[in-house]
Short mmCIF file of C-alpha atoms in Angstrom, two decimals:
data_model
loop_
_atom_site.label_atom_id
_atom_site.label_comp_id
_atom_site.label_asym_id
_atom_site.label_seq_id
_atom_site.Cartn_x
_atom_site.Cartn_y
_atom_site.Cartn_z
CA UNK A 84 0.00 0.26 -0.19
CA UNK A 85 3.09 2.38 0.77
CA UNK A 86 4.67 1.67 -2.57
CA UNK A 87 1.45 2.26 -4.35
CA UNK A 88 0.52 5.70 -2.71
CA UNK A 89 4.26 6.94 -3.31
CA UNK A 90 3.99 5.78 -6.94
CA UNK A 91 0.56 7.50 -7.24
CA UNK A 92 2.07 10.96 -5.55
CA UNK A 93 4.58 10.75 -8.08
CA UNK A 94 2.10 10.21 -10.99
CA UNK A 95 -0.05 12.96 -9.84
CA UNK A 96 2.72 15.52 -9.57
CA UNK A 97 3.06 15.23 -13.54
CA UNK A 98 -0.62 16.72 -13.42
CA UNK A 99 -0.26 19.30 -10.76
CA UNK A 100 2.84 21.01 -12.24
CA UNK A 101 1.73 22.79 -15.28
CA UNK A 102 3.10 22.91 -18.93
CA UNK A 103 5.26 25.71 -19.59
CA UNK A 104 3.94 28.68 -21.61
CA UNK A 105 6.00 28.31 -24.83
CA UNK A 106 4.88 31.89 -25.98
CA UNK A 107 7.46 33.48 -23.33
CA UNK A 108 10.37 32.34 -26.41
CA UNK A 109 10.52 34.52 -29.40
CA UNK A 110 8.29 32.29 -31.81
CA UNK A 111 11.05 31.04 -34.37
CA UNK A 112 13.51 30.82 -31.38
CA UNK A 113 15.32 27.02 -30.76
CA UNK A 114 13.71 27.34 -27.38
CA UNK A 115 10.25 27.98 -28.51
CA UNK A 116 10.58 24.72 -31.04
CA UNK A 117 12.22 22.95 -27.83
CA UNK A 118 9.40 24.13 -25.68
CA UNK A 119 6.72 23.29 -28.31
CA UNK A 120 8.70 19.33 -28.41
CA UNK A 121 8.74 18.84 -25.11
CA UNK A 122 4.87 19.72 -25.31
CA UNK A 123 4.24 16.34 -27.38
CA UNK A 124 6.53 14.57 -25.29
CA UNK A 125 4.65 15.05 -22.53
CA UNK A 126 1.63 13.47 -24.32
CA UNK A 127 3.13 10.44 -24.31
CA UNK A 128 4.01 7.90 -21.22
CA UNK A 129 6.60 9.26 -19.36
CA UNK A 130 9.99 7.26 -19.80
CA UNK A 131 8.93 5.65 -23.39
CA UNK A 132 11.13 5.78 -26.24
CA UNK A 133 9.12 8.18 -27.96
CA UNK A 134 8.87 10.88 -24.60
CA UNK A 135 12.74 10.28 -24.41
CA UNK A 136 13.33 10.87 -28.09
CA UNK A 137 11.42 14.05 -27.86
CA UNK A 138 12.71 15.47 -24.83
CA UNK A 139 16.30 14.87 -25.88
CA UNK A 140 15.47 16.67 -29.04
CA UNK A 141 14.41 19.57 -26.94
CA UNK A 142 17.06 19.41 -25.08
CA UNK A 143 19.41 19.43 -28.14
CA UNK A 144 17.31 22.76 -29.29
CA UNK A 145 17.67 24.47 -25.91
CA UNK A 146 20.00 23.00 -23.96
CA UNK A 147 18.61 25.08 -20.43
CA UNK A 148 15.25 24.41 -20.93
CA UNK A 149 14.60 23.01 -16.98
CA UNK A 150 11.17 21.40 -17.56
CA UNK A 151 13.04 18.80 -19.86
CA UNK A 152 15.39 17.76 -17.42
CA UNK A 153 12.78 17.34 -14.82
CA UNK A 154 10.88 15.26 -16.92
CA UNK A 155 13.74 13.13 -18.11
CA UNK A 156 14.43 12.92 -14.32
CA UNK A 157 11.21 11.40 -12.86
CA UNK A 158 11.27 7.75 -14.65
CA UNK A 159 14.57 7.59 -13.12
CA UNK A 160 13.58 8.29 -9.49
CA UNK A 161 10.73 5.81 -10.14
CA UNK A 162 12.97 3.00 -11.04
CA UNK A 163 15.34 3.52 -8.13
CA UNK A 164 18.23 4.75 -10.40
CA UNK A 165 19.35 7.55 -8.18
CA UNK A 166 22.26 8.36 -9.84
CA UNK A 167 20.73 9.13 -12.97
CA UNK A 168 17.99 10.94 -11.45
CA UNK A 169 20.18 12.86 -9.57
CA UNK A 170 22.51 14.26 -12.38
CA UNK A 171 19.27 15.44 -14.50
CA UNK A 172 17.24 16.81 -11.62
CA UNK A 173 20.59 18.98 -10.54
CA UNK A 174 20.52 20.60 -14.15
CA UNK A 175 16.82 21.52 -13.46
CA UNK A 176 17.92 22.90 -10.48
CA UNK A 177 20.81 24.54 -12.09
CA UNK A 178 18.61 26.46 -14.65
CA UNK A 179 15.35 27.33 -12.56
CA UNK A 180 16.26 26.92 -8.71
CA UNK A 181 12.89 28.49 -7.60
CA UNK A 182 10.87 25.90 -9.46
CA UNK A 183 12.99 22.72 -8.72
CA UNK A 184 14.72 23.46 -5.21
CA UNK A 185 11.87 22.13 -3.18
CA UNK A 186 10.88 19.12 -5.49
CA UNK A 187 14.53 18.03 -5.05
CA UNK A 188 14.98 18.41 -1.61
CA UNK A 189 11.44 16.32 -0.88
CA UNK A 190 12.70 13.69 -3.02
CA UNK A 191 16.40 13.81 -1.17
CA UNK A 192 14.62 13.42 2.01
CA UNK A 193 12.02 11.15 0.95
CA UNK A 194 14.14 8.50 -1.08
CA UNK A 195 17.48 8.71 -0.17
CA UNK A 196 16.88 9.93 3.42
CA UNK A 197 19.46 12.66 2.61
CA UNK A 198 18.82 14.92 5.16
CA UNK A 199 21.67 17.28 4.82
CA UNK A 200 21.27 17.86 1.35
CA UNK A 201 17.62 18.24 2.07
CA UNK A 202 18.47 21.23 4.17
CA UNK A 203 20.71 22.82 2.13
CA UNK A 204 18.63 22.98 -0.97
CA UNK A 205 15.78 24.28 1.97
CA UNK A 206 18.00 26.58 2.79
CA UNK A 207 18.88 27.94 -0.94
CA UNK A 208 14.88 27.96 -1.32
CA UNK A 209 14.63 30.26 1.52
CA UNK A 210 17.60 32.64 0.37
CA UNK A 211 15.77 33.15 -3.01
CA UNK A 212 12.17 33.56 -1.34
CA UNK A 213 10.52 30.71 -3.44
CA UNK A 214 7.62 28.78 -2.20
CA UNK A 215 8.06 25.20 -1.48
CA UNK A 216 5.26 24.24 -3.20
CA UNK A 217 3.71 20.83 -2.98
CA UNK A 218 6.64 19.28 -1.09
#
């Protein structure tokens, strides 16, 4: 039951976090095209081949697109591949700390029991005056 609840919470998170607005980028820019690929990718099953190919294409076009890094990280967290998850979520935090520090802190605490890492992330989050969000 506990595993079901954790899996459900991670799955539900996918629907809680809003899709980025691609119109914040110039219409013909690489980041706008990457954002559109991201929007197509999230229509597919998370971690599926099709989703991963589209996410990789989005990141080739816009290497600082934090949403794609987070989306690529989630399947690794679900599968218990924490080293791969950590590399990808660290990139998401690097490019968008206000949005992803709280998520990384919660996952570090919940799944890895890394309390020192959790506290570091929460302290950084407090400095940025960002919301802890749903974590």
